[in-house]
Every structure is written in C-alpha cells, then in structure tokens.
CSV table of C-alpha atoms in Angstrom, one decimal:
chain,number,residue,atom,x,y,z
T,291,MET,CA,-139.6,14.7,32.8
T,292,LYS,CA,-141.3,11.9,30.8
T,293,LEU,CA,-138.7,10.5,28.5
T,294,HIS,CA,-139.4,8.8,25.2
T,295,VAL,CA,-138.2,5.1,25.4
T,296,HIS,CA,-137.3,2.3,23.0
T,297,ARG,CA,-138.0,-1.3,24.0
T,298,TRP,CA,-136.9,-4.7,23.0
T,299,GLY,CA,-137.9,-8.1,24.4
T,300,ASP,CA,-140.0,-9.2,27.3
T,301,GLY,CA,-137.6,-11.5,29.2
T,302,GLY,CA,-137.2,-12.1,32.9
T,303,ARG,CA,-134.2,-9.9,33.4
T,304,ARG,CA,-134.4,-6.1,32.9
T,305,ILE,CA,-131.7,-3.8,31.6
T,306,LEU,CA,-131.7,0.0,31.1
T,307,LEU,CA,-129.4,1.4,28.4
T,308,LEU,CA,-128.3,5.0,28.5
T,309,HIS,CA,-126.8,6.7,25.5
T,310,GLY,CA,-124.1,9.4,25.2
T,311,ILE,CA,-124.4,13.1,24.2
T,312,SER,CA,-125.8,13.8,20.8
T,313,SER,CA,-127.1,10.3,20.4
T,314,ALA,CA,-130.5,8.6,21.2
T,315,GLY,CA,-131.9,5.4,22.6
T,316,SER,CA,-132.4,4.1,19.1
T,317,GLY,CA,-128.7,3.8,18.7
T,318,TRP,CA,-128.8,0.7,20.9
T,319,TRP,CA,-130.8,-1.1,18.2
T,320,ARG,CA,-128.4,-3.9,17.8
T,321,VAL,CA,-127.5,-4.4,21.4
T,322,GLY,CA,-131.2,-4.2,22.4
T,323,ALA,CA,-132.2,-6.9,19.9
T,324,ASP,CA,-129.3,-9.2,20.8
T,325,LEU,CA,-130.0,-8.9,24.5
T,326,ALA,CA,-133.7,-9.5,23.9
T,327,GLU,CA,-132.8,-12.8,22.1
T,328,ARG,CA,-131.0,-13.8,25.3
T,329,GLY,CA,-133.9,-13.3,27.6
T,330,TRP,CA,-133.7,-9.6,28.6
T,331,THR,CA,-136.3,-6.9,28.6
T,332,VAL,CA,-134.4,-3.9,27.3
T,333,VAL,CA,-135.4,-0.3,27.8
T,334,ALA,CA,-133.4,2.6,26.2
T,335,PRO,CA,-134.7,6.2,26.8
T,336,ASP,CA,-133.9,9.3,24.8
T,337,LEU,CA,-132.3,11.5,27.4
T,338,ARG,CA,-133.7,15.0,27.9
T,339,GLY,CA,-133.1,17.2,24.9
T,340,HIS,CA,-132.2,14.1,22.8
T,341,GLY,CA,-134.1,12.0,20.3
T,342,GLU,CA,-137.8,12.4,20.8
T,343,SER,CA,-137.7,13.4,24.5
T,344,PRO,CA,-138.6,17.0,25.4
T,345,MET,CA,-136.2,19.9,25.8
T,346,ALA,CA,-135.6,21.2,29.3
T,347,ASP,CA,-134.5,24.3,31.2
T,348,SER,CA,-131.5,22.4,32.7
T,349,TYR,CA,-129.2,19.5,31.7
T,350,GLY,CA,-127.0,18.9,34.7
T,351,PHE,CA,-126.1,15.4,36.0
T,352,GLY,CA,-128.7,15.7,38.7
T,353,ASP,CA,-131.4,16.5,36.2
T,354,HIS,CA,-130.5,13.5,34.0
T,355,ALA,CA,-130.2,11.2,37.1
T,356,GLY,CA,-133.6,12.2,38.3
T,357,ASP,CA,-135.1,11.4,34.9
T,358,VAL,CA,-133.7,7.9,34.7
T,359,LEU,CA,-134.4,7.1,38.3
T,360,GLY,CA,-138.0,8.0,37.5
T,361,LEU,CA,-138.2,5.3,34.8
T,362,ASP,CA,-138.2,2.5,37.4
T,363,ASP,CA,-136.0,0.9,40.0
T,364,GLY,CA,-134.7,-2.6,40.8
T,365,TRP,CA,-133.1,-3.1,37.3
T,366,ASP,CA,-131.0,-6.2,37.0
T,367,ALA,CA,-128.4,-4.1,35.1
T,368,VAL,CA,-127.8,-0.6,33.7
T,369,LEU,CA,-125.5,-0.1,30.8
T,370,GLY,CA,-124.3,3.5,30.2
T,371,HIS,CA,-122.1,4.7,27.4
T,372,SER,CA,-120.0,7.9,27.5
T,373,MET,CA,-122.2,10.6,29.1
T,374,GLY,CA,-124.8,7.9,29.8
T,375,GLY,CA,-122.1,6.2,31.9
T,376,ALA,CA,-121.5,9.3,34.0
T,377,ILE,CA,-125.3,9.7,34.5
T,378,ALA,CA,-125.6,6.1,35.6
T,379,VAL,CA,-122.9,6.7,38.2
T,380,VAL,CA,-124.7,9.7,39.6
T,381,ALA,CA,-128.0,7.9,39.6
T,382,ALA,CA,-126.6,4.8,41.3
T,383,ASP,CA,-124.8,6.9,43.9
T,384,ARG,CA,-128.1,8.7,44.7
T,385,ASP,CA,-130.1,5.4,44.9
T,386,PRO,CA,-128.1,2.2,45.4
T,387,GLY,CA,-131.3,0.1,45.0
T,388,TRP,CA,-131.8,1.4,41.5
T,389,THR,CA,-129.8,-1.4,39.9
T,390,ARG,CA,-128.0,-4.6,40.9
T,391,ARG,CA,-125.1,-4.0,38.4
T,392,LEU,CA,-123.6,-1.3,36.4
T,393,VAL,CA,-121.7,-1.7,33.1
T,394,LEU,CA,-120.0,1.5,32.2
T,395,GLN,CA,-119.0,1.5,28.5
T,396,ASP,CA,-116.1,3.9,27.9
T,397,PRO,CA,-117.8,6.3,30.4
T,398,ALA,CA,-117.1,10.0,30.5
T,399,LEU,CA,-116.3,10.0,34.2
T,400,VAL,CA,-114.1,13.0,34.0
T,401,VAL,CA,-113.3,15.4,31.1
T,402,GLY,CA,-109.9,16.9,31.7
T,403,VAL,CA,-109.9,19.7,29.1
T,404,ASP,CA,-111.5,23.1,29.5
T,405,LEU,CA,-115.0,24.0,28.4
T,406,ASP,CA,-113.9,25.6,25.2
T,407,GLU,CA,-112.1,22.4,24.1
T,408,GLN,CA,-115.0,20.3,25.1
T,409,LEU,CA,-117.3,22.4,23.0
T,410,GLU,CA,-115.0,22.4,20.0
T,411,TRP,CA,-114.7,18.6,20.1
T,412,LEU,CA,-118.5,17.9,20.6
T,413,LEU,CA,-119.8,20.5,18.2
T,414,ALA,CA,-117.5,19.3,15.4
T,415,ASP,CA,-120.1,16.5,14.9
T,416,PHE,CA,-122.4,19.2,13.4
T,417,ASP,CA,-119.9,20.5,10.9
T,418,GLY,CA,-121.5,18.8,8.0
T,419,PRO,CA,-124.9,17.8,6.4
T,420,MET,CA,-125.7,15.3,9.1
T,421,THR,CA,-126.6,12.6,6.7
T,422,ALA,CA,-125.9,8.9,6.9
T,423,ALA,CA,-123.4,9.2,4.1
T,424,TRP,CA,-121.6,12.0,5.9
T,425,VAL,CA,-121.4,10.1,9.1
T,426,ARG,CA,-120.0,7.0,7.4
T,427,GLU,CA,-117.4,9.3,5.7
T,428,GLN,CA,-116.3,10.6,9.1
T,429,LEU,CA,-116.6,7.2,10.8
T,430,PRO,CA,-116.2,4.5,8.2
T,431,GLY,CA,-116.2,1.7,10.8
T,432,TYR,CA,-119.9,2.4,11.6
T,433,HIS,CA,-122.6,-0.1,10.6
T,434,PRO,CA,-124.8,1.6,7.9
T,435,GLU,CA,-127.8,1.5,10.2
T,436,ASP,CA,-125.8,3.2,13.0
T,437,ALA,CA,-124.7,5.9,10.6
T,438,ARG,CA,-128.3,6.5,9.7
T,439,LEU,CA,-129.4,6.6,13.3
T,440,LYS,CA,-126.5,8.8,14.4
T,441,ALA,CA,-127.3,11.3,11.7
T,442,LEU,CA,-130.9,11.4,12.8
T,443,ALA,CA,-129.9,11.8,16.4
T,444,LEU,CA,-127.7,14.8,15.5
T,445,ARG,CA,-130.5,16.5,13.7
T,446,GLN,CA,-132.9,15.9,16.6
T,447,THR,CA,-130.5,17.1,19.3
T,448,THR,CA,-129.1,20.3,17.6
T,449,PRO,CA,-125.8,22.0,18.5
T,450,GLU,CA,-127.7,24.3,20.8
T,451,ILE,CA,-128.8,21.5,23.1
T,452,VAL,CA,-125.3,19.9,23.0
T,453,GLU,CA,-123.7,23.2,24.0
T,454,ARG,CA,-126.3,23.8,26.8
T,455,THR,CA,-125.8,20.2,28.1
T,456,THR,CA,-122.1,20.5,28.1
T,457,ARG,CA,-122.2,23.8,30.0
T,458,ASP,CA,-124.7,22.5,32.5
T,459,LEU,CA,-122.5,19.4,33.2
T,460,GLN,CA,-119.6,21.5,34.4
T,461,PRO,CA,-117.5,20.6,36.2
T,462,TRP,CA,-117.6,17.3,34.3
T,463,ASN,CA,-116.2,15.0,37.0
T,464,VAL,CA,-118.0,12.1,38.7
T,465,LEU,CA,-115.0,10.3,40.0
T,466,GLU,CA,-115.9,10.8,43.6
T,467,GLU,CA,-119.3,9.2,43.1
T,468,ALA,CA,-117.7,6.3,41.1
T,469,SER,CA,-115.2,5.7,43.9
T,470,ARG,CA,-117.9,5.0,46.4
T,471,LEU,CA,-120.4,3.0,44.3
T,472,PRO,CA,-121.8,0.2,46.5
T,473,ILE,CA,-122.9,-2.0,43.7
T,474,ASP,CA,-121.1,-4.4,41.4
T,475,THR,CA,-119.6,-2.3,38.5
T,476,VAL,CA,-117.7,-3.2,35.4
T,477,VAL,CA,-115.9,-0.4,33.5
T,478,LEU,CA,-115.6,-1.7,29.9
T,479,ALA,CA,-113.2,0.9,28.4
T,480,SER,CA,-112.4,1.3,24.8
T,481,ASP,CA,-108.8,1.4,23.5
T,482,PRO,CA,-107.2,4.8,24.2
T,483,GLY,CA,-105.2,4.3,21.0
T,484,HIS,CA,-108.5,4.1,19.0
T,485,GLY,CA,-110.5,6.9,20.6
T,486,GLY,CA,-111.2,5.5,24.0
T,487,ILE,CA,-111.8,8.3,26.6
T,488,VAL,CA,-111.0,6.5,29.9
T,489,PRO,CA,-107.3,6.8,30.7
T,490,ILE,CA,-105.8,3.6,31.9
T,491,THR,CA,-104.4,5.2,35.0
T,492,ILE,CA,-107.9,6.4,36.0
T,493,GLY,CA,-109.5,3.1,35.4
T,494,GLU,CA,-106.8,1.2,37.4
T,495,TRP,CA,-107.1,3.8,40.2
T,496,LEU,CA,-110.8,3.4,40.4
T,497,ALA,CA,-110.6,-0.4,40.5
T,498,SER,CA,-108.0,-0.1,43.3
T,499,GLU,CA,-110.0,2.5,45.2
T,500,ASN,CA,-113.4,0.8,45.1
T,501,PRO,CA,-113.5,-3.0,45.6
T,502,ASN,CA,-116.9,-3.1,43.8
T,503,VAL,CA,-115.3,-1.9,40.5
T,504,ARG,CA,-113.6,-4.0,37.9
T,505,PHE,CA,-111.7,-2.3,35.0
T,506,ARG,CA,-111.3,-3.9,31.6
T,507,VAL,CA,-110.0,-2.6,28.2
T,508,LEU,CA,-111.3,-3.8,24.9
T,509,ALA,CA,-108.3,-3.7,22.7
T,510,GLY,CA,-108.8,-2.1,19.2
T,511,ALA,CA,-112.2,-0.8,20.1
T,512,GLY,CA,-113.3,2.8,19.4
T,513,HIS,CA,-115.3,5.0,21.7
T,514,SER,CA,-118.7,3.9,20.3
T,515,VAL,CA,-117.7,0.3,19.7
T,516,HIS,CA,-121.4,-0.9,19.8
T,517,ARG,CA,-121.7,0.9,16.4
T,518,GLU,CA,-118.7,-0.6,14.8
T,519,THR,CA,-119.0,-3.4,12.3
T,520,THR,CA,-115.7,-5.0,12.8
T,521,ASN,CA,-115.5,-5.0,16.6
T,522,TYR,CA,-119.2,-5.5,17.5
T,523,ASP,CA,-119.1,-9.3,18.1
T,524,ARG,CA,-116.1,-9.0,20.5
T,525,TYR,CA,-117.8,-6.1,22.3
T,526,PHE,CA,-121.0,-8.0,22.7
T,527,GLU,CA,-119.2,-11.0,24.1
T,528,ALA,CA,-117.4,-8.8,26.6
T,529,LEU,CA,-120.7,-7.1,27.5
T,530,LEU,CA,-122.4,-10.5,28.2
T,531,GLN,CA,-119.4,-11.5,30.4
T,532,ALA,CA,-119.7,-8.2,32.3
T,533,LEU,CA,-123.5,-8.8,32.8
T,534,ASP,CA,-123.1,-12.4,33.9
T,535,ASP,CA,-119.8,-12.3,35.8
T,536,LYS,CA,-120.2,-14.0,39.2
T,537,GLU,CA,-116.8,-13.2,40.4
T,538,ASP,CA,-116.6,-13.1,44.2
T,539,ARG,CA,-116.1,-9.6,45.5
C-alpha cells in the first residue's frame, strides 16, 4: 500500500515516526520540526486507514509492518508511539536491517483486556463533535495545535476503521517479538499513574529478557506526551538521549 507521508528536514540522519491508532503522521508536527532542526530527515506516514492514506481490506500487524517496511530501509532510527510502537516491533523482527535503533514511546506491546473493553476504550474518542475545542476539553494538557490535529485525525479515521483495526490486531500481543529484537531498543514509557499503558513489570521483564532493550519511565507523562504542553520539553530531551545513547551493550 502506498502511504501518505509527512516530511521535515533534510539532514544526514533519517528517522521514521509511526503514530498510534486514530491519529495521523501530522501529529508529529512538533517532534518532526525539532528533530529537523537537529540534523534529521524526518518521515511520518499516515498508517493504512488513517489520515490521508487509503483504507484497506485488512489491518493486522503484518499488514502494517509490510506497509512501513515498504517505505525504505536502513533508517538510523524508528520512533513508534502506542500502536505504532507495536508495529515497529513486528517490522524490526521481520527485517533486522530495517533500522539501527528503535525508540518505543509508551508502546502498546500487549493489551490485557478483552476485545469488548478495548473497543469501548478506543471508540470513546468518537463520543463527541470531534472538534479542537472538544479534544482540549477532554485532554486539557494538549497543545492547541495537537488538539486541532487530533480532531482532524479522528474525523479522517472514523470509528469503523478503528473497530476494524482493533479486531484485526487480535490477539494484541507482540511481547514475543519484542523479547528477541536484535537491535538497540529503548522503551520510553509514560507514567502509569498518568495514563501510561506499559506496566512497569512488563517493561522490567523485557529489559531483563533481552539485553538489547533498555526500559525508562518518564515520570508525570501521559500516554501521548509528545502532545502535552507541560511535559513536552522533558519528553524531547529524553527522546534525544534515547536516540544518541552510546551505552555499551
């Protein structure tokens, strides 16, 4: 599938940014611009059925992984948020030469509740007018531009696509693939007390199981911290450290 992509910069290092469910590549606007200022070429696709990319007949992890692997290979880094983090794991497991480093931002590696609960949680995002004002009312910590872009992404995706995607991703569990990743990987988890979805026990287990994985928690950060006005600067500093960490393995 040919995905619509957003681009920032033309630096010597290349990074691919993968968004979460019911979002779009445009939601990386601030991260993309800030990385571009630091010498990165940044590419952020709209995943299938999201943003301006086409709809599809199937939305499983393998389908998404095939799409993003088709964009290019040899990335210096891939950053995946939420569902995008899980897709990045599956893609890197399929092709270890795809990227030199993974940064998984509060990745949805495993969803422990049943399908009905998943759908209830995800489809709640559509229980309103899907305007920027409504998004900011639900999520007052969002930057105004993120509220606008999130509302647009919701309208573009539709609840039907979110439900179909969620069903096709079952069973939602990529822990096995994550446990055998052969490339340098940083899990940058959000605070479970503020909406983070990576349990501390799972993050610590993964880091102990796979010597290529490091696990970090950004205290006080919500699930979509790259959209938050208050926590963005701390998040971006942590992201830069994850991208440039030369720690011996």
